[in-house]
Each structure stands twice: as C-alpha cells, then as structure tokens.
Short mmCIF file of C-alpha atoms in Angstrom, two decimals:
data_model
loop_
_atom_site.label_atom_id
_atom_site.label_comp_id
_atom_site.label_asym_id
_atom_site.label_seq_id
_atom_site.Cartn_x
_atom_site.Cartn_y
_atom_site.Cartn_z
CA MET A 10 -51.11 19.93 5.95
CA ALA A 11 -54.75 20.48 5.00
CA THR A 12 -55.81 19.71 1.44
CA GLU A 13 -58.16 21.62 -0.71
CA ASP A 14 -60.86 19.02 0.09
CA ASP A 15 -60.35 19.68 3.77
CA ILE A 16 -60.85 23.41 3.29
CA GLY A 17 -64.04 22.91 1.34
CA GLY A 18 -65.35 20.70 4.11
CA ARG A 19 -65.08 23.51 6.63
CA HIS A 20 -67.95 25.45 4.92
CA ARG A 21 -71.41 24.69 6.23
CA PRO A 22 -73.92 23.60 3.55
CA GLY A 23 -76.36 26.24 2.32
CA LEU A 24 -79.90 26.57 3.73
CA ALA A 25 -82.38 24.06 2.47
CA GLY A 26 -85.18 25.40 0.22
CA GLY A 27 -88.88 25.61 1.16
CA LEU A 28 -88.52 28.14 3.96
CA GLN A 29 -90.91 31.12 4.18
CA MET A 30 -89.15 34.57 3.99
CA ARG A 31 -90.84 37.54 5.57
CA LYS A 32 -90.96 40.59 3.27
CA ASP A 33 -91.50 43.35 5.83
CA PRO A 34 -89.04 46.27 5.26
CA VAL A 35 -87.32 45.68 8.53
CA TYR A 36 -86.68 42.06 7.68
CA VAL A 37 -85.61 43.00 4.17
CA ARG A 38 -83.04 45.42 5.61
CA ARG A 39 -81.90 42.76 8.04
CA ARG A 40 -81.52 40.23 5.26
CA ARG A 41 -79.57 42.72 3.18
CA ALA A 42 -77.25 43.46 6.09
CA VAL A 43 -76.70 39.78 6.73
CA ALA A 44 -76.12 39.22 2.99
CA ALA A 45 -73.58 42.02 2.98
CA GLY A 46 -71.85 40.55 5.97
CA VAL A 47 -71.81 37.12 4.42
CA GLY A 48 -70.41 38.63 1.23
CA VAL A 49 -67.57 40.21 3.15
CA LEU A 50 -66.86 36.92 4.87
CA LEU A 51 -66.89 35.09 1.56
CA LEU A 52 -64.51 37.68 0.08
CA LEU A 53 -62.11 37.25 3.02
CA LEU A 54 -62.29 33.49 2.63
CA VAL A 55 -61.48 33.68 -1.07
CA VAL A 56 -58.49 35.92 -0.32
CA TRP A 57 -57.26 33.47 2.37
CA VAL A 58 -57.56 30.49 0.01
CA ALA A 59 -55.67 32.41 -2.71
CA VAL A 60 -52.86 33.24 -0.27
CA TRP A 61 -52.70 29.64 0.91
CA LEU A 62 -52.53 28.29 -2.63
CA GLY A 63 -49.84 30.86 -3.46
CA GLY A 64 -47.77 29.57 -0.53
CA ARG A 65 -47.98 26.03 -1.89
CA GLY A 66 -46.81 27.27 -5.25
CA GLU A 67 -43.76 28.91 -3.71
CA ASP A 68 -42.92 25.66 -1.90
CA ALA A 69 -43.17 23.81 -5.18
CA ASP A 70 -40.98 26.46 -6.84
CA ALA A 71 -38.37 25.99 -4.15
CA ALA A 72 -38.39 22.22 -4.63
CA GLY A 73 -38.50 22.39 -8.43
CA THR A 74 -38.72 19.41 -10.77
CA ASP A 75 -36.29 17.72 -13.16
CA ASP A 76 -38.39 18.75 -16.14
CA ALA A 77 -39.06 22.35 -15.17
CA PRO A 78 -36.95 23.68 -12.30
CA GLY A 79 -38.78 26.30 -10.24
CA VAL A 80 -42.26 25.23 -11.49
CA ALA A 81 -44.70 23.57 -9.10
CA ALA A 82 -45.46 19.96 -9.87
CA PRO A 83 -49.06 19.37 -11.01
CA ALA A 84 -51.52 18.00 -8.52
CA PRO A 85 -52.01 14.23 -8.78
CA ALA A 86 -54.87 13.04 -10.93
CA PRO A 87 -57.85 11.46 -9.17
CA GLY A 88 -56.90 8.02 -7.94
CA ASP A 89 -53.15 8.81 -7.89
CA GLU A 90 -53.08 10.14 -4.32
CA GLU A 91 -52.57 6.70 -2.79
CA THR A 92 -49.66 5.90 -5.15
CA GLU A 93 -47.93 9.18 -4.28
CA ASP A 94 -48.34 8.50 -0.56
CA GLU A 95 -46.88 5.02 -1.01
CA ASP A 96 -43.90 6.45 -2.94
CA GLU A 97 -43.28 8.97 -0.18
CA ASP A 98 -43.50 6.24 2.45
CA ALA A 99 -41.14 4.02 0.45
CA GLN A 100 -38.67 6.91 0.04
CA ALA A 101 -38.80 7.63 3.75
CA SER A 102 -38.18 3.95 4.44
CA ASP A 103 -35.21 3.86 2.04
CA ASP A 104 -33.74 6.99 3.58
CA GLY A 105 -34.12 5.49 7.02
CA ALA A 106 -32.42 2.29 5.90
CA LYS A 107 -29.55 4.29 4.40
CA ASP A 108 -29.14 6.30 7.56
CA GLU A 109 -29.13 3.14 9.63
CA ALA A 110 -26.63 1.38 7.35
CA ALA A 111 -24.27 4.34 6.92
CA PRO A 112 -21.29 4.28 9.36
CA THR A 113 -21.19 7.09 11.84
CA SER A 114 -17.44 7.48 11.25
CA GLU A 115 -14.71 5.98 9.10
CA GLY A 116 -12.81 3.13 10.70
CA PRO A 117 -9.01 2.79 10.72
CA PRO A 118 -7.31 1.69 7.49
CA ALA A 119 -6.39 -1.95 7.00
CA ILE A 120 -2.99 -2.83 8.42
CA TRP A 121 -1.52 -2.93 4.90
CA GLN A 122 -2.99 0.45 3.90
CA ARG A 123 -1.49 2.84 6.42
CA GLU A 124 0.22 6.06 5.38
CA ALA A 125 3.77 7.12 6.08
CA VAL A 126 4.27 9.63 8.90
CA PRO A 127 6.67 12.45 7.97
CA ALA A 128 9.63 12.63 10.32
CA GLU A 129 9.79 15.72 12.50
CA MET A 130 13.60 15.86 12.53
CA PRO A 131 16.13 15.16 9.76
CA SER A 132 17.46 11.64 10.18
CA ASP A 133 21.06 12.83 10.13
CA THR A 134 20.40 14.72 13.39
CA THR A 135 18.90 11.86 15.42
CA ALA A 136 20.20 8.84 17.31
CA MET A 137 18.91 5.28 16.99
CA GLU A 138 17.16 4.34 20.25
CA PRO A 139 16.35 0.68 21.04
CA LEU A 140 12.59 0.25 20.99
CA ASP A 141 11.91 -3.48 20.83
CA TYR A 142 13.59 -6.88 20.66
CA LEU A 143 11.67 -9.68 18.97
CA THR A 144 12.53 -13.36 19.19
CA GLY A 145 10.93 -16.76 18.82
CA GLU A 146 10.32 -19.07 15.88
CA MET A 147 12.27 -17.06 13.33
CA THR A 148 15.75 -16.98 11.81
CA PRO A 149 15.48 -13.82 9.69
CA LYS A 150 17.84 -13.42 6.77
CA SER A 151 16.14 -10.28 5.47
CA VAL A 152 13.41 -7.85 6.45
CA MET A 153 11.54 -5.49 4.15
CA SER A 154 8.98 -2.76 4.87
CA SER A 155 5.87 -2.39 2.74
CA ASP A 156 5.97 1.35 3.59
CA HIS A 157 2.28 0.94 4.49
CA GLY A 158 2.35 -0.87 7.85
CA LEU A 159 3.75 -4.37 7.28
CA MET A 160 7.20 -5.92 7.55
CA ILE A 161 8.07 -9.25 5.94
CA ALA A 162 11.02 -11.19 7.33
CA ASN A 163 12.32 -14.10 5.27
CA ASN A 164 13.75 -16.76 7.54
CA MET A 165 16.87 -18.78 6.87
CA MET A 166 16.17 -21.09 3.91
CA TYR A 167 15.90 -24.30 5.93
CA SER A 168 13.29 -22.74 8.19
CA HIS A 169 10.98 -22.65 5.14
CA THR A 170 8.91 -19.70 6.37
CA SER A 171 8.39 -15.98 6.02
CA THR A 172 7.07 -13.98 8.98
CA VAL A 173 4.84 -10.94 8.53
CA PHE A 174 4.71 -8.26 11.25
CA ASP A 175 2.42 -5.31 11.90
CA SER A 176 4.97 -2.51 12.05
CA VAL A 177 2.85 -0.46 14.45
CA THR A 178 2.10 -3.12 17.09
CA ARG A 179 5.19 -5.19 16.15
CA GLU A 180 3.07 -8.32 16.45
CA ARG A 181 3.15 -11.29 14.09
CA VAL A 182 0.15 -11.27 11.78
CA ALA A 183 1.10 -14.21 9.55
CA VAL A 184 3.63 -17.00 9.21
CA LEU A 185 3.86 -18.18 5.60
CA ASP A 186 4.97 -21.73 4.86
CA ASP A 187 6.95 -21.99 1.63
CA ALA A 188 5.37 -25.39 0.81
CA VAL A 189 2.97 -25.05 -2.13
CA ASP A 190 1.24 -27.19 -4.70
CA LEU A 191 2.54 -25.64 -7.90
CA GLY A 192 -0.20 -27.37 -9.86
CA GLU A 193 -2.74 -25.15 -8.14
CA PHE A 194 -0.97 -22.18 -9.73
CA GLY A 195 -0.99 -23.71 -13.19
CA VAL A 196 2.61 -24.95 -13.11
CA GLU A 197 3.05 -28.42 -14.57
CA GLY A 198 5.83 -30.96 -14.09
CA HIS A 199 6.17 -30.77 -10.29
CA PRO A 200 3.49 -33.04 -8.79
CA GLY A 201 2.73 -32.99 -5.10
CA ILE A 202 3.97 -30.42 -2.63
CA SER A 203 7.05 -28.36 -3.44
CA GLN A 204 9.06 -26.36 -0.93
CA GLY A 205 10.93 -23.13 -1.47
CA SER A 206 13.55 -21.29 0.57
CA PRO A 207 12.83 -17.54 0.94
CA VAL A 208 15.64 -15.01 0.60
CA GLU A 209 14.61 -11.41 -0.18
CA ALA A 210 11.40 -9.48 -0.92
CA VAL A 211 10.18 -6.42 -2.76
CA TRP A 212 6.80 -4.76 -2.19
CA THR A 213 4.56 -3.05 -4.69
CA ALA A 214 4.22 0.70 -4.13
CA ASP A 215 0.68 0.36 -2.74
CA GLY A 216 1.76 -2.18 -0.11
CA ARG A 217 -0.65 -4.83 -1.40
CA TYR A 218 1.83 -7.42 -2.69
CA ALA A 219 5.30 -8.67 -1.76
CA TYR A 220 7.36 -10.75 -4.19
CA VAL A 221 9.67 -13.19 -2.41
CA SER A 222 12.61 -14.95 -4.08
CA GLN A 223 13.04 -18.67 -3.34
CA TYR A 224 16.73 -19.64 -3.26
CA THR A 225 16.04 -23.18 -4.46
CA MET A 226 13.10 -25.57 -4.74
CA PHE A 227 12.65 -28.93 -3.05
CA GLY A 228 10.38 -31.53 -4.59
CA GLU A 229 9.85 -33.38 -7.84
CA ASN A 230 11.85 -32.56 -10.97
CA PHE A 231 13.84 -29.54 -9.81
CA GLY A 232 17.31 -30.79 -10.70
CA VAL A 233 20.36 -30.02 -8.58
CA GLN A 234 19.62 -28.05 -5.41
CA GLY A 235 21.08 -24.57 -5.20
CA PHE A 236 24.33 -23.77 -3.38
CA ASP A 237 26.41 -20.60 -3.08
CA ALA A 238 29.47 -21.89 -4.98
CA CYS A 239 27.37 -22.85 -8.02
CA THR A 240 28.08 -21.77 -11.58
CA GLN A 241 26.16 -21.94 -14.84
CA ASP A 242 27.53 -25.45 -15.34
CA SER A 243 26.43 -26.79 -11.95
CA GLY A 244 23.08 -28.06 -13.17
CA VAL A 245 21.09 -26.17 -10.55
CA GLY A 246 17.45 -26.05 -11.63
CA PRO A 247 15.29 -22.95 -12.08
CA SER A 248 13.47 -21.63 -9.06
CA PHE A 249 10.45 -19.42 -8.37
CA VAL A 250 9.32 -16.10 -6.98
CA TYR A 251 6.20 -16.28 -4.78
CA ARG A 252 3.75 -13.39 -4.50
CA PHE A 253 2.22 -12.59 -1.10
CA ASP A 254 -1.20 -10.89 -0.99
CA ALA A 255 -1.39 -8.66 2.11
CA GLU A 256 -5.18 -8.52 2.00
CA GLU A 257 -5.58 -12.29 1.96
CA MET A 258 -2.43 -12.96 4.02
CA ALA A 259 -1.44 -15.78 1.67
CA TRP A 260 0.65 -16.68 -1.38
CA ASP A 261 -1.46 -16.07 -4.48
CA GLN A 262 0.99 -16.37 -7.40
CA VAL A 263 4.23 -18.11 -8.41
CA ILE A 264 6.63 -17.05 -11.20
CA LYS A 265 9.39 -19.21 -12.63
CA VAL A 266 12.80 -17.52 -12.86
CA GLY A 267 16.46 -18.63 -12.99
CA ALA A 268 18.69 -20.69 -10.71
CA VAL A 269 19.10 -19.44 -7.13
CA PRO A 270 17.28 -16.09 -7.33
CA LYS A 271 18.45 -13.78 -4.59
CA TYR A 272 17.74 -10.05 -4.79
CA LEU A 273 14.80 -8.52 -6.63
CA GLU A 274 13.55 -5.00 -7.36
CA ILE A 275 10.48 -3.48 -9.00
CA THR A 276 10.57 -0.60 -11.49
CA PRO A 277 9.17 2.76 -10.34
CA ASP A 278 6.33 2.41 -12.84
CA GLN A 279 5.45 -0.95 -11.21
CA SER A 280 5.45 -2.80 -14.54
CA THR A 281 8.59 -4.93 -14.24
CA ILE A 282 10.49 -6.92 -11.64
CA LEU A 283 14.20 -7.66 -11.97
CA VAL A 284 15.52 -10.80 -10.26
CA SER A 285 19.20 -11.59 -9.83
CA ASN A 286 19.85 -15.28 -10.62
CA TRP A 287 22.95 -16.17 -8.62
CA CYS A 288 23.87 -19.44 -10.37
CA ASP A 289 22.86 -18.36 -13.87
CA ALA A 290 24.88 -15.11 -13.84
CA SER A 291 21.79 -13.40 -15.20
CA ILE A 292 18.87 -11.09 -14.50
CA SER A 293 15.29 -12.27 -15.03
CA VAL A 294 12.95 -9.63 -16.40
CA VAL A 295 9.45 -10.34 -15.10
CA ASP A 296 6.34 -8.74 -16.55
CA VAL A 297 4.13 -7.93 -13.56
CA GLU A 298 0.84 -8.02 -15.47
CA LYS A 299 1.64 -11.30 -17.21
CA ALA A 300 3.25 -12.75 -14.07
CA GLU A 301 5.99 -14.39 -16.13
CA GLU A 302 9.63 -14.08 -17.07
CA VAL A 303 9.77 -12.35 -20.45
CA LYS A 304 13.49 -11.79 -20.87
CA VAL A 305 16.88 -12.83 -19.47
CA ILE A 306 19.85 -10.44 -19.40
CA ASP A 307 23.36 -11.83 -18.94
CA VAL A 308 25.71 -10.09 -16.51
CA ASN A 309 28.47 -11.95 -14.68
CA GLU A 310 29.16 -14.32 -11.83
CA SER A 311 26.88 -14.19 -8.76
CA PRO A 312 24.71 -11.12 -9.35
CA ARG A 313 22.96 -9.76 -6.28
CA GLY A 314 22.09 -6.11 -5.52
CA ILE A 315 19.86 -4.17 -7.95
CA ALA A 316 18.87 -0.50 -8.16
CA ILE A 317 16.53 0.85 -10.86
CA MET A 318 16.64 4.41 -12.19
CA PRO A 319 13.55 6.66 -12.33
CA ASP A 320 13.16 5.97 -16.07
CA SER A 321 12.13 2.37 -15.20
CA ASN A 322 14.48 1.11 -17.91
CA THR A 323 18.05 1.63 -16.67
CA ALA A 324 19.29 -0.44 -13.75
CA TYR A 325 22.51 -1.04 -11.86
CA VAL A 326 23.48 -4.58 -10.81
CA VAL A 327 26.46 -5.85 -8.80
CA ALA A 328 28.08 -9.17 -9.69
CA MET A 329 29.36 -10.15 -6.27
CA TYR A 330 32.01 -12.79 -7.07
CA ALA A 331 33.01 -11.09 -10.31
CA GLN A 332 33.80 -7.86 -8.40
CA SER A 333 31.86 -5.81 -10.93
CA LEU A 334 29.16 -3.15 -11.26
CA PHE A 335 26.96 -3.36 -14.36
CA LYS A 336 24.41 -1.08 -15.98
CA ILE A 337 21.59 -2.74 -17.90
CA ASP A 338 19.05 -1.57 -20.44
CA ILE A 339 15.85 -3.48 -19.69
CA GLU A 340 14.08 -2.83 -22.98
CA ALA A 341 17.12 -3.67 -25.09
CA GLY A 342 18.05 -6.61 -22.89
CA THR A 343 21.71 -5.59 -22.73
CA SER A 344 24.31 -4.97 -20.04
CA GLU A 345 27.59 -3.07 -19.87
CA LEU A 346 30.37 -3.01 -17.33
CA VAL A 347 30.50 0.23 -15.32
CA MET A 348 33.49 -0.55 -13.11
CA ASN A 349 35.50 -3.27 -11.48
CA THR A 350 35.22 -3.07 -7.70
CA THR A 351 37.04 -4.27 -4.66
CA LEU A 352 36.10 -7.66 -3.18
CA ARG A 353 32.44 -8.73 -3.00
CA PRO A 354 30.12 -5.85 -3.88
CA ARG A 355 26.76 -6.78 -2.41
CA HIS A 356 24.11 -4.09 -2.03
CA LEU A 357 22.94 -0.99 -3.90
CA ASN A 358 20.84 2.00 -2.81
CA LEU A 359 19.66 4.79 -5.10
CA THR A 360 18.28 8.23 -4.32
CA GLU A 361 14.76 8.89 -5.57
CA ASP A 362 15.94 11.27 -8.29
CA GLY A 363 18.55 8.76 -9.45
CA SER A 364 21.47 11.13 -9.01
CA THR A 365 23.40 9.18 -6.39
CA LEU A 366 24.11 5.46 -6.03
CA TYR A 367 25.48 3.85 -2.86
CA MET A 368 27.36 0.57 -3.31
CA THR A 369 28.29 -1.66 -0.38
CA VAL A 370 31.42 -3.79 -0.86
CA SER A 371 31.34 -6.18 2.05
CA SER A 372 34.86 -7.65 2.07
CA ALA A 373 36.34 -4.16 1.62
CA ASN A 374 34.32 -2.92 4.63
CA THR A 375 33.25 0.07 2.54
CA ILE A 376 30.23 1.93 1.22
CA TYR A 377 30.98 3.93 -1.93
CA LYS A 378 29.04 7.01 -3.05
CA ILE A 379 28.70 7.18 -6.86
CA ASP A 380 27.59 10.04 -9.08
CA THR A 381 25.34 8.41 -11.71
CA ASP A 382 25.96 11.22 -14.21
CA THR A 383 29.58 10.17 -14.47
CA ASP A 384 29.44 6.71 -12.83
CA GLU A 385 32.42 7.74 -10.73
CA ILE A 386 33.02 7.29 -7.01
CA VAL A 387 32.85 10.65 -5.22
CA ASP A 388 33.09 9.58 -1.56
CA GLU A 389 33.29 6.54 0.73
CA VAL A 390 33.07 5.37 4.33
CA SER A 391 34.01 2.32 6.36
CA PRO A 392 31.00 1.71 8.64
CA GLY A 393 32.25 -1.52 10.27
CA LEU A 394 33.34 -5.08 9.56
CA GLU A 395 31.69 -6.67 6.53
CA PRO A 396 28.77 -4.31 5.86
CA ARG A 397 25.97 -6.16 4.12
CA SER A 398 22.42 -4.87 3.63
CA VAL A 399 21.75 -1.13 3.72
CA THR A 400 18.63 1.03 3.89
CA MET A 401 18.09 4.77 3.51
CA SER A 402 15.98 7.22 5.50
CA PRO A 403 12.98 8.71 3.64
CA ASP A 404 14.65 12.13 3.64
CA GLU A 405 17.83 10.53 2.21
CA THR A 406 20.06 12.17 4.81
CA ALA A 407 21.14 8.89 6.41
CA LEU A 408 22.09 5.31 5.55
CA TYR A 409 21.68 2.43 7.99
CA VAL A 410 23.95 -0.58 7.51
CA VAL A 411 24.37 -3.93 9.27
CA ASN A 412 27.96 -4.98 9.94
CA TYR A 413 27.83 -8.78 9.77
CA ASN A 414 31.20 -9.57 11.36
CA GLU A 415 30.93 -6.85 14.02
CA ALA A 416 27.36 -7.43 15.30
CA THR A 417 26.51 -3.76 14.95
CA VAL A 418 24.24 -1.45 13.01
CA ALA A 419 25.73 1.87 11.94
CA LYS A 420 24.16 5.13 10.81
CA VAL A 421 25.97 7.12 8.11
CA ARG A 422 25.33 10.77 7.23
CA THR A 423 25.07 10.87 3.45
CA SER A 424 26.21 14.47 2.98
CA ASP A 425 29.78 13.74 4.08
CA MET A 426 29.73 9.92 4.47
CA THR A 427 30.45 10.00 8.20
CA VAL A 428 29.36 7.41 10.77
CA ILE A 429 27.23 9.34 13.27
CA ASP A 430 25.76 6.51 15.37
CA LYS A 431 26.39 2.82 16.03
CA ARG A 432 24.51 0.23 18.10
CA ASN A 433 25.30 -3.32 19.19
CA VAL A 434 22.96 -6.11 18.10
CA ASP A 435 23.03 -9.91 18.16
CA ALA A 436 25.51 -11.91 16.14
CA ASP A 437 25.23 -12.03 12.34
CA PRO A 438 23.04 -9.03 11.55
CA ILE A 439 22.16 -9.43 7.89
CA GLY A 440 18.89 -7.69 6.98
CA ILE A 441 17.71 -4.13 7.56
CA ASP A 442 14.97 -1.75 6.45
CA TYR A 443 13.33 1.55 7.41
CA ASP A 444 9.59 1.68 8.14
CA PRO A 445 8.20 5.16 7.31
CA VAL A 446 4.87 4.50 9.04
CA THR A 447 6.59 4.37 12.45
CA ASN A 448 9.96 5.95 11.58
CA THR A 449 11.75 2.90 12.91
CA VAL A 450 14.69 0.81 11.71
CA TRP A 451 14.30 -2.98 11.76
CA VAL A 452 17.41 -5.18 11.97
CA ALA A 453 17.28 -8.92 11.25
CA CYS A 454 19.86 -11.17 12.90
CA TYR A 455 20.46 -14.67 11.59
CA ASN A 456 20.56 -16.18 15.09
CA GLY A 457 16.81 -15.65 15.53
CA SER A 458 16.14 -12.07 16.61
CA MET A 459 14.83 -8.78 15.32
CA TYR A 460 15.80 -5.38 16.72
CA VAL A 461 13.59 -2.31 16.28
CA PHE A 462 15.17 1.15 16.70
CA ASP A 463 13.29 4.44 17.02
CA ASP A 464 14.83 7.00 14.70
CA GLN A 465 13.02 10.13 15.89
CA SER A 466 12.94 10.24 19.69
CA THR A 467 16.46 11.48 20.49
CA GLN A 468 18.70 14.05 18.85
CA LEU A 469 22.41 13.44 18.52
#
C-alpha cells in the first residue's frame, strides 16, 4: 500500500523562478485558463487524498486497539517505522511457526485412554461368540479391564508376572516382573530384590493405574510365606500391593498391607482402597493419596470378595471359610455380620446404584441376588459347578461367571436369574471381566490360556 510520502512524491515540483512571463492579454487569458485548470486538478487531488485517508481510518476502526476499540491507531513517530516493520515481520514469522507446528488433526488416544463403546443390543438378548484364543507364557489367575483399553492378567503366583493386553488388538503390551527393590520405593528392612506373587487387580476410574495384590513376598525378612490354610497365628508376614502406571508401563508404587492380600476394590470417589487380608481375617484400608494403610478392620476367617456402595463408606465383604457376609463402615472402622451363607462365598458384584448385590457361593454352585435395602436374598441361580469370579455387563442385564469345575463360562439374565448362554473353555477357568471398549468378555484359565468372547455380534 502506498504511504503518504509516496503520494507526495507523485507531484512534480513547481516551476523554477527567473522565467519571463509575457503580459499580452491573450497570454494572460491563457495563463488564467491554465491556472483554473490546475486549480480544478488540485481540488480533485485533495478530494482523492481525503477519501484515501478516510479509507485507512475505517480499516483502523475495523481493527481497533486494546486501549480504544474502533479508533485508528496513531501513525508511528519518525524513526519508528523500521521497528513496526520488524514487529510485523516477527509476528508473521511466529504465526508461520505456529501453523507449521500445529497438528493438522488429532491423533488417536493413548491405549490406556480409550472410551467405552455403548452396546447396540441389551446384553441379555445376545449370545457369547468366540472371538480369540490367547496362549503362551502366561498362567492367568485373574483378568481385569481398565474400562479404557487395557486388560491386566495376573499369572499364577509362581510365574511371578502380570501380563498387560491391548483390549482392541488383543496383543501383549507389557509383561511385568514382580521382582522389585523395595528400597527404591522407600521401604526399609528388605535389602536386595524382593519378589511378589500377583493375585487380583483394581483399576482407577480413569484407567491410569492398576493396584495389584501380592499373595506373599519372597526375599529378606518377610517371615513365614503365605499359604491358603493359614490363620492369624500362622506367622505369615505382611505383604504388599503394587501400583502399575499405564502411561509408563511399569510399577511405580508399593503399599504395605496385611498377610496374603487377595481381593481389592476402590471406592467410587477414588479416595480409598480396601484389601482383603486372607491370613489376617481383616480388611486393610488404604489411603490412595498417602499411598499407605491407614486402618485395619477385623472381619472373619479368609475374607475375599468386596463390593463398595455408592456412598464410598459402606462395603460388603465375604469371609470365605467362615461362610459369612459382612457389612463394614470404613470411616468408623467397624464390621457387622449380615448373614451366614452356604459353603465358601467367594465373589461379590454390585449394581451401580447399590440396590442389588450378587454373591457367588462356589461350593453351593449358586449365585444369590440380594436386596441391599433389606439385606435379604430375593432370587438365585445355579450357573454350573463351582462358580468363582463373576462380572457384569455395563447395562447390568447380564452376569458372566466362570464355572471352575465344569470348564465353562455361563451368562445369566439378571432380571429373572436364568442361564441364557453357556460356552466351553479350557480347564480351570478362574478369572473373568467385561471390556466396555470392545464389548467383549475375557476369560482366564489357569492352564495358560485366555478366551475372548464377542458379546454383541449375535442375538439369542
């Protein structure tokens, strides 16, 4: 755009003095006519300059300034023109750099940050269809979905590993060794390398962390090693819970709990983890922020399954060898007996609103449906021989249970507690969970295999 200096430069300089002017009337008239013409031209030029300057003012009004919106910025003072040009060049350079650095489109989320995919059909109307069969270098005792794209399978304790799968590709993305240097985590008294023995896991709601219980510890100064027939007088030493960081794909925290921790659950508000200590007949209350056990609640012999109510304070716990169901108050640190059960209650599932509790009693081959308002059994079903772990569909219309002594996985309609589907799997199925990212059911078999069933492809 031309500047005011450019416009001034378009005018020719005036005539130099010292010229002789003829004063004859004819020349006078000619000079007057020329002067008049020049005057008109000068008037037109002034009008054009005024219009041009007015246009610049409107542009400035449109741009505005921080100090006075809609008012043209003043022209730069003499000597400032170069600085303004440099600022404009620098701004253009910055904008270009930003444009070059900015991604043209958002990439896919990290494998631990995927979102659940709503099922198209109610789960109580669909059949389980075999989708995949995974084997090799694993002896899974449990499997747990992060609900955001990962599955963690804890292998039989003497395998000393946990295997992490991408639930979408079903490929291994990490194999975690349970050998750690506890000193690196600030734990004293256990020099050298200590080994754990993973059992169960619970994920945080965002899918970032999984807490894994270690049945017993091997190494220096751990006391008697854990065993299933232990009691409080057996001398079994305390164990630990390891925390897995899905972003780093590594253990990043250890928390000391009781003897032979098995099942664990996190409160809906994500502030507290409850851990069932099999040998201690107790529940460890772990403060998530502090990463430490802050309270111990006594229950009864061999506690295992845990389900926490929406209030994040009330929880149900089964004492497996005491044939009992307990209710605990986390804040008060107390427990009360809800009911005596048939032989070996093992697993608990709770609806999101807390209204219904499902209790699996393995040696009775039964799943009981309990109304939590009254704590009374309202229905039951026998899904197979020795049902163990159970998971629930996201829409809560179906339960999926592994039958350990039958080598099957059964699907139960929750509305009337009826078995609506059953599939054969390898011997000793023991772990199961539902992945909402893929709407699949994962079944862990002790003998070294993992089955994956599609829950949405086929209607019953």
